[in-house]
Amino acid sequence: MIAIDYDGVVADTNALKVQWIQEHLGIDVPIYLCDRTSCVPLIGKDNYEIMGSEVYESSASANAPLVEGAADALKTLANSGPLYLLSARTDQRLLYARTWLERHGLADLFEALLPAPKQPKLDVASELGCKVLLDDDPRHLTPARASVSGILLKVGLTGGLRVPAGVEVASSWDDALARILNRIQAT
């Protein structure tokens, strides 16, 4: 079983964040630094909250592109066992994600779409019996759990990045897919 984040992992809402930050703040932020943990120090918590309200609501969410390689990788992973979409989105915002997944023909690949806005995603993944959690925000992959491997997806990463202990980094879905399959086969 595999738990997969939605924003920045399946739907490229990080691309929408890059655009919003440039248009509203005049700052260039690389796409791989648009997760909450990396972005708040760059633009401030208040700006991040305003941006999040705009990016995660229905109209913006509906227009998010697909993260390159996600569709094919998810189809491959669905053949390896159950997939759970595990998002920090609220219930209402997760409905927008469901609509997006249906529009892209991906909703049926997931056993369930689960909100985890208040509890640690690793705890939820562990309770589900997942072997891997794939996320683009390092805060969701710490503290490490022996039962769940954390893989940090940072699409387009070209340089070094501080990574929490016990977390692997993937710079593309091809890389993430290989790491996930290795983890599944190792257990």
PDB file of N, CA and C in Angstrom, residues 35-126:
ATOM      1  N   ASP A  35       6.411  24.157  -1.627  1.00  0.00           N
ATOM      2  CA  ASP A  35       5.694  23.512  -0.536  1.00  0.00           C
ATOM      3  C   ASP A  35       5.693  24.474   0.654  1.00  0.00           C
ATOM      4  N   ARG A  36       4.774  24.286   1.567  1.00  0.00           N
ATOM      5  CA  ARG A  36       4.618  25.204   2.705  1.00  0.00           C
ATOM      6  C   ARG A  36       5.918  25.382   3.494  1.00  0.00           C
ATOM      7  N   THR A  37       6.572  24.287   3.835  1.00  0.00           N
ATOM      8  CA  THR A  37       7.766  24.347   4.674  1.00  0.00           C
ATOM      9  C   THR A  37       8.866  25.184   4.032  1.00  0.00           C
ATOM     10  N   SER A  38       9.055  25.030   2.724  1.00  0.00           N
ATOM     11  CA  SER A  38      10.118  25.761   2.030  1.00  0.00           C
ATOM     12  C   SER A  38       9.710  27.182   1.675  1.00  0.00           C
ATOM     13  N   CYS A  39       8.429  27.380   1.392  1.00  0.00           N
ATOM     14  CA  CYS A  39       7.972  28.654   0.842  1.00  0.00           C
ATOM     15  C   CYS A  39       7.698  29.729   1.903  1.00  0.00           C
ATOM     16  N   VAL A  40       7.180  29.339   3.059  1.00  0.00           N
ATOM     17  CA  VAL A  40       6.862  30.338   4.086  1.00  0.00           C
ATOM     18  C   VAL A  40       8.066  31.202   4.452  1.00  0.00           C
ATOM     19  N   PRO A  41       9.265  30.630   4.630  1.00  0.00           N
ATOM     20  CA  PRO A  41      10.409  31.501   4.928  1.00  0.00           C
ATOM     21  C   PRO A  41      10.759  32.473   3.794  1.00  0.00           C
ATOM     22  N   LEU A  42      10.345  32.143   2.580  1.00  0.00           N
ATOM     23  CA  LEU A  42      10.654  32.990   1.431  1.00  0.00           C
ATOM     24  C   LEU A  42       9.645  34.118   1.217  1.00  0.00           C
ATOM     25  N   ILE A  43       8.364  33.844   1.500  1.00  0.00           N
ATOM     26  CA  ILE A  43       7.327  34.849   1.216  1.00  0.00           C
ATOM     27  C   ILE A  43       6.532  35.275   2.444  1.00  0.00           C
ATOM     28  N   GLY A  44       6.715  34.616   3.562  1.00  0.00           N
ATOM     29  CA  GLY A  44       5.980  34.943   4.778  1.00  0.00           C
ATOM     30  C   GLY A  44       4.699  34.130   4.907  1.00  0.00           C
ATOM     31  N   LYS A  45       4.314  33.897   6.157  1.00  0.00           N
ATOM     32  CA  LYS A  45       3.141  33.072   6.438  1.00  0.00           C
ATOM     33  C   LYS A  45       1.853  33.717   5.914  1.00  0.00           C
ATOM     34  N   ASP A  46       1.685  35.021   6.121  1.00  0.00           N
ATOM     35  CA  ASP A  46       0.464  35.687   5.664  1.00  0.00           C
ATOM     36  C   ASP A  46       0.309  35.589   4.152  1.00  0.00           C
ATOM     37  N   ASN A  47       1.388  35.853   3.418  1.00  0.00           N
ATOM     38  CA  ASN A  47       1.328  35.737   1.953  1.00  0.00           C
ATOM     39  C   ASN A  47       1.046  34.303   1.530  1.00  0.00           C
ATOM     40  N   TYR A  48       1.640  33.343   2.241  1.00  0.00           N
ATOM     41  CA  TYR A  48       1.400  31.939   1.893  1.00  0.00           C
ATOM     42  C   TYR A  48      -0.066  31.581   2.100  1.00  0.00           C
ATOM     43  N   GLU A  49      -0.663  32.059   3.185  1.00  0.00           N
ATOM     44  CA  GLU A  49      -2.076  31.773   3.458  1.00  0.00           C
ATOM     45  C   GLU A  49      -2.980  32.378   2.384  1.00  0.00           C
ATOM     46  N   ILE A  50      -2.696  33.613   1.991  1.00  0.00           N
ATOM     47  CA  ILE A  50      -3.485  34.267   0.935  1.00  0.00           C
ATOM     48  C   ILE A  50      -3.344  33.488  -0.371  1.00  0.00           C
ATOM     49  N   MET A  51      -2.111  33.152  -0.713  1.00  0.00           N
ATOM     50  CA  MET A  51      -1.858  32.388  -1.933  1.00  0.00           C
ATOM     51  C   MET A  51      -2.572  31.040  -1.884  1.00  0.00           C
ATOM     52  N   GLY A  52      -2.466  30.347  -0.759  1.00  0.00           N
ATOM     53  CA  GLY A  52      -3.111  29.049  -0.612  1.00  0.00           C
ATOM     54  C   GLY A  52      -4.613  29.120  -0.801  1.00  0.00           C
ATOM     55  N   SER A  53      -5.221  30.173  -0.263  1.00  0.00           N
ATOM     56  CA  SER A  53      -6.669  30.338  -0.428  1.00  0.00           C
ATOM     57  C   SER A  53      -7.038  30.476  -1.894  1.00  0.00           C
ATOM     58  N   GLU A  54      -6.209  31.161  -2.646  1.00  0.00           N
ATOM     59  CA  GLU A  54      -6.493  31.331  -4.072  1.00  0.00           C
ATOM     60  C   GLU A  54      -6.153  30.087  -4.883  1.00  0.00           C
ATOM     61  N   VAL A  55      -5.024  29.475  -4.610  1.00  0.00           N
ATOM     62  CA  VAL A  55      -4.564  28.329  -5.402  1.00  0.00           C
ATOM     63  C   VAL A  55      -5.380  27.067  -5.125  1.00  0.00           C
ATOM     64  N   TYR A  56      -5.778  26.841  -3.890  1.00  0.00           N
ATOM     65  CA  TYR A  56      -6.451  25.592  -3.531  1.00  0.00           C
ATOM     66  C   TYR A  56      -7.962  25.627  -3.693  1.00  0.00           C
ATOM     67  N   GLU A  57      -8.523  26.775  -4.043  1.00  0.00           N
ATOM     68  CA  GLU A  57      -9.973  26.837  -4.242  1.00  0.00           C
ATOM     69  C   GLU A  57     -10.336  26.287  -5.622  1.00  0.00           C
ATOM     70  N   SER A  58     -11.618  26.106  -5.857  1.00  0.00           N
ATOM     71  CA  SER A  58     -12.092  25.333  -7.004  1.00  0.00           C
ATOM     72  C   SER A  58     -11.603  25.809  -8.368  1.00  0.00           C
ATOM     73  N   SER A  59     -11.723  27.083  -8.680  1.00  0.00           N
ATOM     74  CA  SER A  59     -11.387  27.511 -10.039  1.00  0.00           C
ATOM     75  C   SER A  59      -9.900  27.358 -10.327  1.00  0.00           C
ATOM     76  N   ALA A  60      -9.060  27.757  -9.404  1.00  0.00           N
ATOM     77  CA  ALA A  60      -7.621  27.607  -9.613  1.00  0.00           C
ATOM     78  C   ALA A  60      -7.233  26.132  -9.598  1.00  0.00           C
ATOM     79  N   SER A  61      -7.760  25.404  -8.636  1.00  0.00           N
ATOM     80  CA  SER A  61      -7.458  23.979  -8.524  1.00  0.00           C
ATOM     81  C   SER A  61      -7.820  23.230  -9.794  1.00  0.00           C
ATOM     82  N   ALA A  62      -8.935  23.578 -10.370  1.00  0.00           N
ATOM     83  CA  ALA A  62      -9.402  22.889 -11.571  1.00  0.00           C
ATOM     84  C   ALA A  62      -8.460  23.082 -12.749  1.00  0.00           C
ATOM     85  N   ASN A  63      -7.691  24.165 -12.725  1.00  0.00           N
ATOM     86  CA  ASN A  63      -6.793  24.478 -13.842  1.00  0.00           C
ATOM     87  C   ASN A  63      -5.354  24.034 -13.627  1.00  0.00           C
ATOM     88  N   ALA A  64      -5.082  23.385 -12.526  1.00  0.00           N
ATOM     89  CA  ALA A  64      -3.713  22.936 -12.275  1.00  0.00           C
ATOM     90  C   ALA A  64      -3.309  21.893 -13.313  1.00  0.00           C
ATOM     91  N   PRO A  65      -2.108  22.011 -13.846  1.00  0.00           N
ATOM     92  CA  PRO A  65      -1.641  20.973 -14.768  1.00  0.00           C
ATOM     93  C   PRO A  65      -1.288  19.695 -14.001  1.00  0.00           C
ATOM     94  N   LEU A  66      -1.139  18.633 -14.716  1.00  0.00           N
ATOM     95  CA  LEU A  66      -0.696  17.361 -14.164  1.00  0.00           C
ATOM     96  C   LEU A  66       0.819  17.417 -13.995  1.00  0.00           C
ATOM     97  N   VAL A  67       1.329  16.939 -12.856  1.00  0.00           N
ATOM     98  CA  VAL A  67       2.775  16.849 -12.689  1.00  0.00           C
ATOM     99  C   VAL A  67       3.301  15.864 -13.727  1.00  0.00           C
ATOM    100  N   GLU A  68       4.348  16.267 -14.425  1.00  0.00           N
ATOM    101  CA  GLU A  68       4.899  15.432 -15.498  1.00  0.00           C
ATOM    102  C   GLU A  68       5.248  14.033 -14.991  1.00  0.00           C
ATOM    103  N   GLY A  69       4.740  13.038 -15.683  1.00  0.00           N
ATOM    104  CA  GLY A  69       5.025  11.647 -15.361  1.00  0.00           C
ATOM    105  C   GLY A  69       4.094  11.028 -14.334  1.00  0.00           C
ATOM    106  N   ALA A  70       3.264  11.844 -13.683  1.00  0.00           N
ATOM    107  CA  ALA A  70       2.416  11.337 -12.599  1.00  0.00           C
ATOM    108  C   ALA A  70       1.399  10.304 -13.084  1.00  0.00           C
ATOM    109  N   ALA A  71       0.707  10.578 -14.171  1.00  0.00           N
ATOM    110  CA  ALA A  71      -0.364   9.681 -14.621  1.00  0.00           C
ATOM    111  C   ALA A  71       0.155   8.275 -14.907  1.00  0.00           C
ATOM    112  N   ASP A  72       1.221   8.169 -15.685  1.00  0.00           N
ATOM    113  CA  ASP A  72       1.764   6.845 -16.011  1.00  0.00           C
ATOM    114  C   ASP A  72       2.302   6.140 -14.770  1.00  0.00           C
ATOM    115  N   ALA A  73       2.968   6.891 -13.910  1.00  0.00           N
ATOM    116  CA  ALA A  73       3.518   6.290 -12.689  1.00  0.00           C
ATOM    117  C   ALA A  73       2.392   5.792 -11.779  1.00  0.00           C
ATOM    118  N   LEU A  74       1.335   6.571 -11.634  1.00  0.00           N
ATOM    119  CA  LEU A  74       0.218   6.149 -10.789  1.00  0.00           C
ATOM    120  C   LEU A  74      -0.437   4.889 -11.336  1.00  0.00           C
ATOM    121  N   LYS A  75      -0.552   4.795 -12.639  1.00  0.00           N
ATOM    122  CA  LYS A  75      -1.132   3.586 -13.245  1.00  0.00           C
ATOM    123  C   LYS A  75      -0.252   2.368 -12.966  1.00  0.00           C
ATOM    124  N   THR A  76       1.051   2.551 -13.048  1.00  0.00           N
ATOM    125  CA  THR A  76       1.977   1.461 -12.726  1.00  0.00           C
ATOM    126  C   THR A  76       1.860   1.070 -11.260  1.00  0.00           C
ATOM    127  N   LEU A  77       1.830   2.073 -10.383  1.00  0.00           N
ATOM    128  CA  LEU A  77       1.748   1.798  -8.947  1.00  0.00           C
ATOM    129  C   LEU A  77       0.432   1.136  -8.567  1.00  0.00           C
ATOM    130  N   ALA A  78      -0.654   1.508  -9.230  1.00  0.00           N
ATOM    131  CA  ALA A  78      -1.959   0.910  -8.928  1.00  0.00           C
ATOM    132  C   ALA A  78      -1.953  -0.587  -9.197  1.00  0.00           C
ATOM    133  N   ASN A  79      -1.088  -1.030 -10.102  1.00  0.00           N
ATOM    134  CA  ASN A  79      -0.951  -2.466 -10.376  1.00  0.00           C
ATOM    135  C   ASN A  79      -0.112  -3.169  -9.316  1.00  0.00           C
ATOM    136  N   SER A  80       0.573  -2.398  -8.473  1.00  0.00           N
ATOM    137  CA  SER A  80       1.434  -2.963  -7.431  1.00  0.00           C
ATOM    138  C   SER A  80       0.730  -3.085  -6.093  1.00  0.00           C
ATOM    139  N   GLY A  81      -0.442  -2.505  -5.975  1.00  0.00           N
ATOM    140  CA  GLY A  81      -1.174  -2.555  -4.707  1.00  0.00           C
ATOM    141  C   GLY A  81      -2.016  -1.310  -4.526  1.00  0.00           C
ATOM    142  N   PRO A  82      -2.769  -1.261  -3.438  1.00  0.00           N
ATOM    143  CA  PRO A  82      -3.669  -0.134  -3.197  1.00  0.00           C
ATOM    144  C   PRO A  82      -2.939   1.201  -3.050  1.00  0.00           C
ATOM    145  N   LEU A  83      -3.534   2.235  -3.640  1.00  0.00           N
ATOM    146  CA  LEU A  83      -3.034   3.597  -3.524  1.00  0.00           C
ATOM    147  C   LEU A  83      -4.033   4.420  -2.716  1.00  0.00           C
ATOM    148  N   TYR A  84      -3.504   5.250  -1.834  1.00  0.00           N
ATOM    149  CA  TYR A  84      -4.326   6.184  -1.070  1.00  0.00           C
ATOM    150  C   TYR A  84      -3.827   7.582  -1.343  1.00  0.00           C
ATOM    151  N   LEU A  85      -4.744   8.468  -1.675  1.00  0.00           N
ATOM    152  CA  LEU A  85      -4.387   9.871  -1.807  1.00  0.00           C
ATOM    153  C   LEU A  85      -4.537  10.475  -0.415  1.00  0.00           C
ATOM    154  N   LEU A  86      -3.466  11.032   0.094  1.00  0.00           N
ATOM    155  CA  LEU A  86      -3.423  11.554   1.455  1.00  0.00           C
ATOM    156  C   LEU A  86      -3.015  13.015   1.384  1.00  0.00           C
ATOM    157  N   SER A  87      -3.960  13.903   1.676  1.00  0.00           N
ATOM    158  CA  SER A  87      -3.743  15.323   1.471  1.00  0.00           C
ATOM    159  C   SER A  87      -3.938  16.116   2.750  1.00  0.00           C
ATOM    160  N   ALA A  88      -3.193  17.211   2.865  1.00  0.00           N
ATOM    161  CA  ALA A  88      -3.388  18.140   3.976  1.00  0.00           C
ATOM    162  C   ALA A  88      -4.565  19.071   3.702  1.00  0.00           C
ATOM    163  N   ARG A  89      -5.216  18.896   2.579  1.00  0.00           N
ATOM    164  CA  ARG A  89      -6.391  19.701   2.256  1.00  0.00           C
ATOM    165  C   ARG A  89      -7.533  19.396   3.229  1.00  0.00           C
ATOM    166  N   THR A  90      -8.380  20.385   3.421  1.00  0.00           N
ATOM    167  CA  THR A  90      -9.597  20.188   4.192  1.00  0.00           C
ATOM    168  C   THR A  90     -10.573  19.346   3.374  1.00  0.00           C
ATOM    169  N   ASP A  91     -11.629  18.885   4.018  1.00  0.00           N
ATOM    170  CA  ASP A  91     -12.644  18.085   3.308  1.00  0.00           C
ATOM    171  C   ASP A  91     -13.172  18.812   2.073  1.00  0.00           C
ATOM    172  N   GLN A  92     -13.485  20.102   2.218  1.00  0.00           N
ATOM    173  CA  GLN A  92     -14.035  20.865   1.093  1.00  0.00           C
ATOM    174  C   GLN A  92     -13.032  20.966  -0.047  1.00  0.00           C
ATOM    175  N   ARG A  93     -11.797  21.287   0.273  1.00  0.00           N
ATOM    176  CA  ARG A  93     -10.786  21.420  -0.774  1.00  0.00           C
ATOM    177  C   ARG A  93     -10.422  20.068  -1.385  1.00  0.00           C
ATOM    178  N   LEU A  94     -10.623  18.999  -0.641  1.00  0.00           N
ATOM    179  CA  LEU A  94     -10.370  17.666  -1.188  1.00  0.00           C
ATOM    180  C   LEU A  94     -11.426  17.312  -2.242  1.00  0.00           C
ATOM    181  N   LEU A  95     -12.625  17.874  -2.124  1.00  0.00           N
ATOM    182  CA  LEU A  95     -13.642  17.670  -3.162  1.00  0.00           C
ATOM    183  C   LEU A  95     -13.176  18.238  -4.500  1.00  0.00           C
ATOM    184  N   TYR A  96     -12.479  19.380  -4.463  1.00  0.00           N
ATOM    185  CA  TYR A  96     -11.929  19.961  -5.687  1.00  0.00           C
ATOM    186  C   TYR A  96     -10.882  19.020  -6.283  1.00  0.00           C
ATOM    187  N   ALA A  97     -10.098  18.410  -5.413  1.00  0.00           N
ATOM    188  CA  ALA A  97      -9.086  17.462  -5.877  1.00  0.00           C
ATOM    189  C   ALA A  97      -9.752  16.245  -6.526  1.00  0.00           C
ATOM    190  N   ARG A  98     -10.829  15.760  -5.912  1.00  0.00           N
ATOM    191  CA  ARG A  98     -11.550  14.610  -6.482  1.00  0.00           C
ATOM    192  C   ARG A  98     -12.051  14.937  -7.892  1.00  0.00           C
ATOM    193  N   THR A  99     -12.628  16.116  -8.054  1.00  0.00           N
ATOM    194  CA  THR A  99     -13.122  16.540  -9.363  1.00  0.00           C
ATOM    195  C   THR A  99     -11.985  16.592 -10.369  1.00  0.00           C
ATOM    196  N   TRP A 100     -10.856  17.127  -9.954  1.00  0.00           N
ATOM    197  CA  TRP A 100      -9.679  17.216 -10.811  1.00  0.00           C
ATOM    198  C   TRP A 100      -9.223  15.812 -11.220  1.00  0.00           C
ATOM    199  N   LEU A 101      -9.123  14.898 -10.249  1.00  0.00           N
ATOM    200  CA  LEU A 101      -8.699  13.523 -10.535  1.00  0.00           C
ATOM    201  C   LEU A 101      -9.665  12.833 -11.495  1.00  0.00           C
ATOM    202  N   GLU A 102     -10.958  13.045 -11.307  1.00  0.00           N
ATOM    203  CA  GLU A 102     -11.946  12.455 -12.208  1.00  0.00           C
ATOM    204  C   GLU A 102     -11.769  12.999 -13.621  1.00  0.00           C
ATOM    205  N   ARG A 103     -11.559  14.304 -13.726  1.00  0.00           N
ATOM    206  CA  ARG A 103     -11.382  14.921 -15.045  1.00  0.00           C
ATOM    207  C   ARG A 103     -10.155  14.372 -15.767  1.00  0.00           C
ATOM    208  N   HIS A 104      -9.134  13.989 -15.011  1.00  0.00           N
ATOM    209  CA  HIS A 104      -7.908  13.454 -15.596  1.00  0.00           C
ATOM    210  C   HIS A 104      -7.895  11.918 -15.655  1.00  0.00           C
ATOM    211  N   GLY A 105      -9.002  11.292 -15.297  1.00  0.00           N
ATOM    212  CA  GLY A 105      -9.098   9.829 -15.368  1.00  0.00           C
ATOM    213  C   GLY A 105      -8.243   9.109 -14.348  1.00  0.00           C
ATOM    214  N   LEU A 106      -7.987   9.731 -13.208  1.00  0.00           N
ATOM    215  CA  LEU A 106      -7.108   9.134 -12.203  1.00  0.00           C
ATOM    216  C   LEU A 106      -7.817   8.754 -10.909  1.00  0.00           C
ATOM    217  N   ALA A 107      -9.032   9.194 -10.716  1.00  0.00           N
ATOM    218  CA  ALA A 107      -9.723   8.975  -9.436  1.00  0.00           C
ATOM    219  C   ALA A 107      -9.863   7.495  -9.103  1.00  0.00           C
ATOM    220  N   ASP A 108     -10.141   6.673 -10.094  1.00  0.00           N
ATOM    221  CA  ASP A 108     -10.367   5.249  -9.844  1.00  0.00           C
ATOM    222  C   ASP A 108      -9.088   4.489  -9.476  1.00  0.00           C
ATOM    223  N   LEU A 109      -7.942   5.122  -9.610  1.00  0.00           N
ATOM    224  CA  LEU A 109      -6.691   4.466  -9.229  1.00  0.00           C
ATOM    225  C   LEU A 109      -6.513   4.416  -7.713  1.00  0.00           C
ATOM    226  N   PHE A 110      -7.267   5.252  -6.993  1.00  0.00           N
ATOM    227  CA  PHE A 110      -7.102   5.366  -5.542  1.00  0.00           C
ATOM    228  C   PHE A 110      -8.196   4.620  -4.795  1.00  0.00           C
ATOM    229  N   GLU A 111      -7.788   3.898  -3.759  1.00  0.00           N
ATOM    230  CA  GLU A 111      -8.740   3.227  -2.876  1.00  0.00           C
ATOM    231  C   GLU A 111      -9.593   4.252  -2.146  1.00  0.00           C
ATOM    232  N   ALA A 112      -8.949   5.355  -1.740  1.00  0.00           N
ATOM    233  CA  ALA A 112      -9.650   6.416  -1.015  1.00  0.00           C
ATOM    234  C   ALA A 112      -8.857   7.705  -1.135  1.00  0.00           C
ATOM    235  N   LEU A 113      -9.577   8.811  -1.012  1.00  0.00           N
ATOM    236  CA  LEU A 113      -8.975  10.138  -0.944  1.00  0.00           C
ATOM    237  C   LEU A 113      -9.192  10.615   0.484  1.00  0.00           C
ATOM    238  N   LEU A 114      -8.110  10.792   1.218  1.00  0.00           N
ATOM    239  CA  LEU A 114      -8.209  11.058   2.652  1.00  0.00           C
ATOM    240  C   LEU A 114      -7.623  12.413   3.025  1.00  0.00           C
ATOM    241  N   PRO A 115      -8.395  13.203   3.779  1.00  0.00           N
ATOM    242  CA  PRO A 115      -7.854  14.465   4.270  1.00  0.00           C
ATOM    243  C   PRO A 115      -7.067  14.215   5.564  1.00  0.00           C
ATOM    244  N   ALA A 116      -5.968  14.913   5.707  1.00  0.00           N
ATOM    245  CA  ALA A 116      -5.174  14.842   6.937  1.00  0.00           C
ATOM    246  C   ALA A 116      -4.654  16.241   7.256  1.00  0.00           C
ATOM    247  N   PRO A 117      -5.585  17.223   7.401  1.00  0.00           N
ATOM    248  CA  PRO A 117      -5.117  18.587   7.624  1.00  0.00           C
ATOM    249  C   PRO A 117      -4.565  18.828   9.024  1.00  0.00           C
ATOM    250  N   LYS A 118      -4.911  17.976   9.983  1.00  0.00           N
ATOM    251  CA  LYS A 118      -4.503  18.231  11.368  1.00  0.00           C
ATOM    252  C   LYS A 118      -3.591  17.158  11.966  1.00  0.00           C
ATOM    253  N   GLN A 119      -3.606  15.958  11.418  1.00  0.00           N
ATOM    254  CA  GLN A 119      -2.783  14.904  11.993  1.00  0.00           C
ATOM    255  C   GLN A 119      -1.620  14.572  11.068  1.00  0.00           C
ATOM    256  N   PRO A 120      -0.522  14.070  11.632  1.00  0.00           N
ATOM    257  CA  PRO A 120       0.639  13.744  10.796  1.00  0.00           C
ATOM    258  C   PRO A 120       0.304  12.704   9.719  1.00  0.00           C
ATOM    259  N   LYS A 121       0.698  13.014   8.501  1.00  0.00           N
ATOM    260  CA  LYS A 121       0.433  12.093   7.390  1.00  0.00           C
ATOM    261  C   LYS A 121       1.106  10.748   7.600  1.00  0.00           C
ATOM    262  N   LEU A 122       2.294  10.743   8.184  1.00  0.00           N
ATOM    263  CA  LEU A 122       2.964   9.467   8.423  1.00  0.00           C
ATOM    264  C   LEU A 122       2.160   8.587   9.371  1.00  0.00           C
ATOM    265  N   ASP A 123       1.494   9.181  10.345  1.00  0.00           N
ATOM    266  CA  ASP A 123       0.644   8.402  11.248  1.00  0.00           C
ATOM    267  C   ASP A 123      -0.518   7.784  10.486  1.00  0.00           C
ATOM    268  N   VAL A 124      -1.156   8.580   9.635  1.00  0.00           N
ATOM    269  CA  VAL A 124      -2.277   8.074   8.839  1.00  0.00           C
ATOM    270  C   VAL A 124      -1.795   6.960   7.910  1.00  0.00           C
ATOM    271  N   ALA A 125      -0.677   7.195   7.234  1.00  0.00           N
ATOM    272  CA  ALA A 125      -0.130   6.182   6.324  1.00  0.00           C
ATOM    273  C   ALA A 125       0.192   4.892   7.073  1.00  0.00           C
ATOM    274  N   SER A 126       0.766   5.014   8.248  1.00  0.00           N
ATOM    275  CA  SER A 126       1.092   3.839   9.056  1.00  0.00           C
ATOM    276  C   SER A 126      -0.171   3.092   9.468  1.00  0.00           C
TER     277      SER A 126
END
